[in-house]
Amino acid sequence: MIIKETQQAAIEQIRNLNYGPKNEGYFWIIDLTSTMVMHPYKPELEGQDLTNYHDIKGNTLFKNAVATVNKNGAGFLEYYWQWQDDSTIIIPKITYVKLYTEWGWIVGTGLYLDDIDIELSKIRKDELRSTLIISIFIVLLLVSIISFGIKSERQRISAQEKLLISEEKF
């Protein structure tokens, strides 16, 4: 009885565990028979056997999750899923699943590939901006060094000419 109460408490904690910039990242739980234990956005799936549940490309996500954890204990899966709580938008997603052996649960969480692309694009823009700033600094430094060198060379030539003039006078 105490285990069931502990499991229920864990389910509620995980159900309310969100992350990400808008707190829309979430975790879900299935058991080793592909039965949904908890899904915060699709509670209608809870208690259902999802062995044959597939995405628009035919990927059997939950069956694959069971196979992955049985083989490796954890791993990544790619599939198509609804955009957060909007069932009209289906996009690619990558999920990490891990087996919690004590209770026979598989806990999963994922990221939409579009979100990953957006973050990578931001990183690339930041890198490009940093590279551009560093390049400008290097160019300014080189211009400064070259102009200092040219000025020094002119002064040397001028001093040499003055020396020649002075030697001719004496």
Short mmCIF file of C-alpha atoms in Angstrom, two decimals:
data_model
loop_
_atom_site.label_atom_id
_atom_site.label_comp_id
_atom_site.label_asym_id
_atom_site.label_seq_id
_atom_site.Cartn_x
_atom_site.Cartn_y
_atom_site.Cartn_z
CA MET A 1 0.00 0.00 0.00
CA ILE A 2 2.80 2.42 0.87
CA ILE A 3 4.44 1.79 -2.52
CA LYS A 4 1.22 2.72 -4.37
CA GLU A 5 0.98 5.94 -2.32
CA THR A 6 4.63 6.72 -3.02
CA GLN A 7 4.13 6.04 -6.72
CA GLN A 8 1.05 8.29 -6.82
CA ALA A 9 2.99 11.06 -5.09
CA ALA A 10 5.83 10.63 -7.60
CA ILE A 11 3.35 10.76 -10.51
CA GLU A 12 1.90 14.04 -9.25
CA GLN A 13 5.37 15.53 -8.72
CA ILE A 14 6.45 14.53 -12.23
CA ARG A 15 3.12 15.69 -13.74
CA ASN A 16 3.79 19.18 -12.38
CA LEU A 17 7.48 19.26 -13.28
CA ASN A 18 7.98 21.64 -16.18
CA TYR A 19 11.05 23.28 -17.66
CA GLY A 20 12.17 25.51 -20.51
CA PRO A 21 11.77 29.20 -21.34
CA LYS A 22 7.96 29.03 -21.20
CA ASN A 23 7.74 26.08 -18.77
CA GLU A 24 6.25 23.95 -21.54
CA GLY A 25 8.79 21.11 -21.32
CA TYR A 26 7.40 18.10 -19.51
CA PHE A 27 7.96 14.46 -18.53
CA TRP A 28 5.77 11.43 -19.21
CA ILE A 29 5.77 7.90 -17.78
CA ILE A 30 4.93 4.52 -19.26
CA ASP A 31 5.49 1.05 -17.86
CA LEU A 32 7.32 -1.88 -19.45
CA THR A 33 4.10 -3.03 -21.15
CA SER A 34 3.77 0.31 -22.99
CA THR A 35 0.88 1.36 -20.77
CA MET A 36 0.72 5.10 -20.16
CA VAL A 37 1.15 5.84 -16.46
CA MET A 38 1.13 9.65 -16.78
CA HIS A 39 1.11 12.29 -19.51
CA PRO A 40 0.42 15.92 -18.52
CA TYR A 41 -0.88 17.04 -21.95
CA LYS A 42 -2.71 13.83 -22.89
CA PRO A 43 -4.30 12.47 -19.72
CA GLU A 44 -6.76 10.53 -21.90
CA LEU A 45 -3.88 8.15 -22.72
CA GLU A 46 -3.32 7.25 -19.06
CA GLY A 47 -4.04 3.59 -18.35
CA GLN A 48 -4.06 2.71 -22.07
CA ASP A 49 -1.84 0.10 -23.72
CA LEU A 50 0.11 2.10 -26.31
CA THR A 51 2.06 -0.78 -27.86
CA ASN A 52 0.55 -0.07 -31.27
CA TYR A 53 0.30 3.72 -30.88
CA HIS A 54 2.14 5.28 -33.81
CA ASP A 55 2.90 8.71 -35.16
CA ILE A 56 2.11 10.01 -38.65
CA LYS A 57 5.22 8.27 -40.04
CA GLY A 58 4.35 4.92 -38.44
CA ASN A 59 6.89 5.10 -35.58
CA THR A 60 5.66 3.08 -32.61
CA LEU A 61 7.05 5.49 -30.04
CA PHE A 62 6.13 3.68 -26.84
CA LYS A 63 6.99 0.23 -28.15
CA ASN A 64 10.34 1.66 -29.26
CA ALA A 65 10.83 3.25 -25.82
CA VAL A 66 10.35 -0.15 -24.15
CA ALA A 67 12.77 -1.79 -26.62
CA THR A 68 15.36 0.96 -26.08
CA VAL A 69 15.37 0.73 -22.27
CA ASN A 70 15.29 -3.08 -22.34
CA LYS A 71 18.40 -3.02 -24.53
CA ASN A 72 20.35 -0.05 -23.09
CA GLY A 73 18.55 1.16 -19.98
CA ALA A 74 18.13 4.57 -21.64
CA GLY A 75 18.33 6.22 -25.03
CA PHE A 76 16.98 8.66 -27.60
CA LEU A 77 13.99 8.28 -29.91
CA GLU A 78 12.83 10.40 -32.83
CA TYR A 79 9.18 10.66 -33.78
CA TYR A 80 6.38 13.09 -34.60
CA TRP A 81 4.21 14.55 -31.84
CA GLN A 82 1.73 17.35 -31.38
CA TRP A 83 3.12 20.82 -30.74
CA GLN A 84 2.81 21.18 -26.94
CA ASP A 85 -0.94 21.17 -26.24
CA ASP A 86 -2.04 21.89 -29.83
CA SER A 87 -3.14 18.62 -31.43
CA THR A 88 -3.53 20.28 -34.86
CA ILE A 89 0.22 20.80 -35.27
CA ILE A 90 2.40 17.67 -35.59
CA ILE A 91 6.16 18.17 -35.77
CA PRO A 92 9.36 16.14 -35.28
CA LYS A 93 10.54 15.59 -31.74
CA ILE A 94 13.46 13.82 -30.05
CA THR A 95 12.93 12.20 -26.66
CA TYR A 96 15.22 10.78 -24.04
CA VAL A 97 13.85 7.78 -22.14
CA LYS A 98 15.27 6.16 -19.03
CA LEU A 99 14.21 3.08 -17.13
CA TYR A 100 13.40 3.36 -13.45
CA THR A 101 13.84 -0.34 -12.65
CA GLU A 102 12.46 -0.34 -9.12
CA TRP A 103 8.93 0.41 -10.36
CA GLY A 104 9.25 -0.75 -13.97
CA TRP A 105 8.66 2.77 -15.23
CA ILE A 106 10.08 4.47 -18.25
CA VAL A 107 10.36 8.23 -17.82
CA GLY A 108 10.68 10.30 -20.96
CA THR A 109 11.09 13.91 -21.92
CA GLY A 110 11.81 15.52 -25.24
CA LEU A 111 12.57 18.52 -27.35
CA TYR A 112 11.01 19.60 -30.60
CA LEU A 113 13.58 19.60 -33.36
CA ASP A 114 12.32 23.05 -34.44
CA ASP A 115 13.26 24.40 -30.98
CA ILE A 116 16.72 22.88 -31.33
CA ASP A 117 17.11 24.52 -34.76
CA ILE A 118 16.03 27.88 -33.32
CA GLU A 119 18.54 27.61 -30.46
CA LEU A 120 21.33 26.57 -32.84
CA SER A 121 20.47 29.51 -35.07
CA LYS A 122 20.76 31.88 -32.08
CA ILE A 123 24.12 30.34 -31.15
CA ARG A 124 25.36 30.71 -34.74
CA LYS A 125 24.26 34.36 -34.82
CA ASP A 126 26.04 35.00 -31.51
CA GLU A 127 29.18 33.27 -32.80
CA LEU A 128 29.03 35.28 -36.04
CA ARG A 129 28.59 38.53 -34.09
CA SER A 130 31.52 37.64 -31.80
CA THR A 131 33.69 36.66 -34.77
CA LEU A 132 32.82 39.92 -36.51
CA ILE A 133 33.68 42.00 -33.42
CA ILE A 134 36.98 40.13 -32.95
CA SER A 135 37.78 40.51 -36.66
CA ILE A 136 37.12 44.26 -36.53
CA PHE A 137 39.33 44.54 -33.44
CA ILE A 138 42.12 42.60 -35.21
CA VAL A 139 41.81 44.76 -38.35
CA LEU A 140 41.97 47.94 -36.25
CA LEU A 141 44.99 46.56 -34.40
CA LEU A 142 46.70 45.68 -37.69
CA VAL A 143 45.92 49.12 -39.16
CA SER A 144 47.35 50.71 -36.02
CA ILE A 145 50.51 48.57 -36.17
CA ILE A 146 50.99 49.19 -39.90
CA SER A 147 50.43 52.95 -39.56
CA PHE A 148 52.88 53.04 -36.63
CA GLY A 149 55.38 51.13 -38.79
CA ILE A 150 54.89 53.51 -41.73
CA LYS A 151 55.24 56.55 -39.44
CA SER A 152 58.43 55.10 -37.92
CA GLU A 153 59.82 54.36 -41.37
CA ARG A 154 59.08 57.93 -42.55
CA GLN A 155 60.79 59.31 -39.44
CA ARG A 156 63.79 57.06 -40.08
CA ILE A 157 64.01 58.18 -43.73
CA SER A 158 63.61 61.82 -42.68
CA ALA A 159 66.34 61.44 -40.04
CA GLN A 160 68.58 59.74 -42.58
CA GLU A 161 68.03 62.58 -45.08
CA LYS A 162 68.80 65.16 -42.39
CA LEU A 163 71.95 63.26 -41.49
CA LEU A 164 73.07 63.26 -45.15
CA ILE A 165 72.38 66.98 -45.42
CA SER A 166 74.25 67.58 -42.20
CA GLU A 167 77.21 65.49 -43.38
CA GLU A 168 77.32 67.41 -46.66
CA LYS A 169 77.46 70.71 -44.79
CA PHE A 170 80.41 69.58 -42.71
#
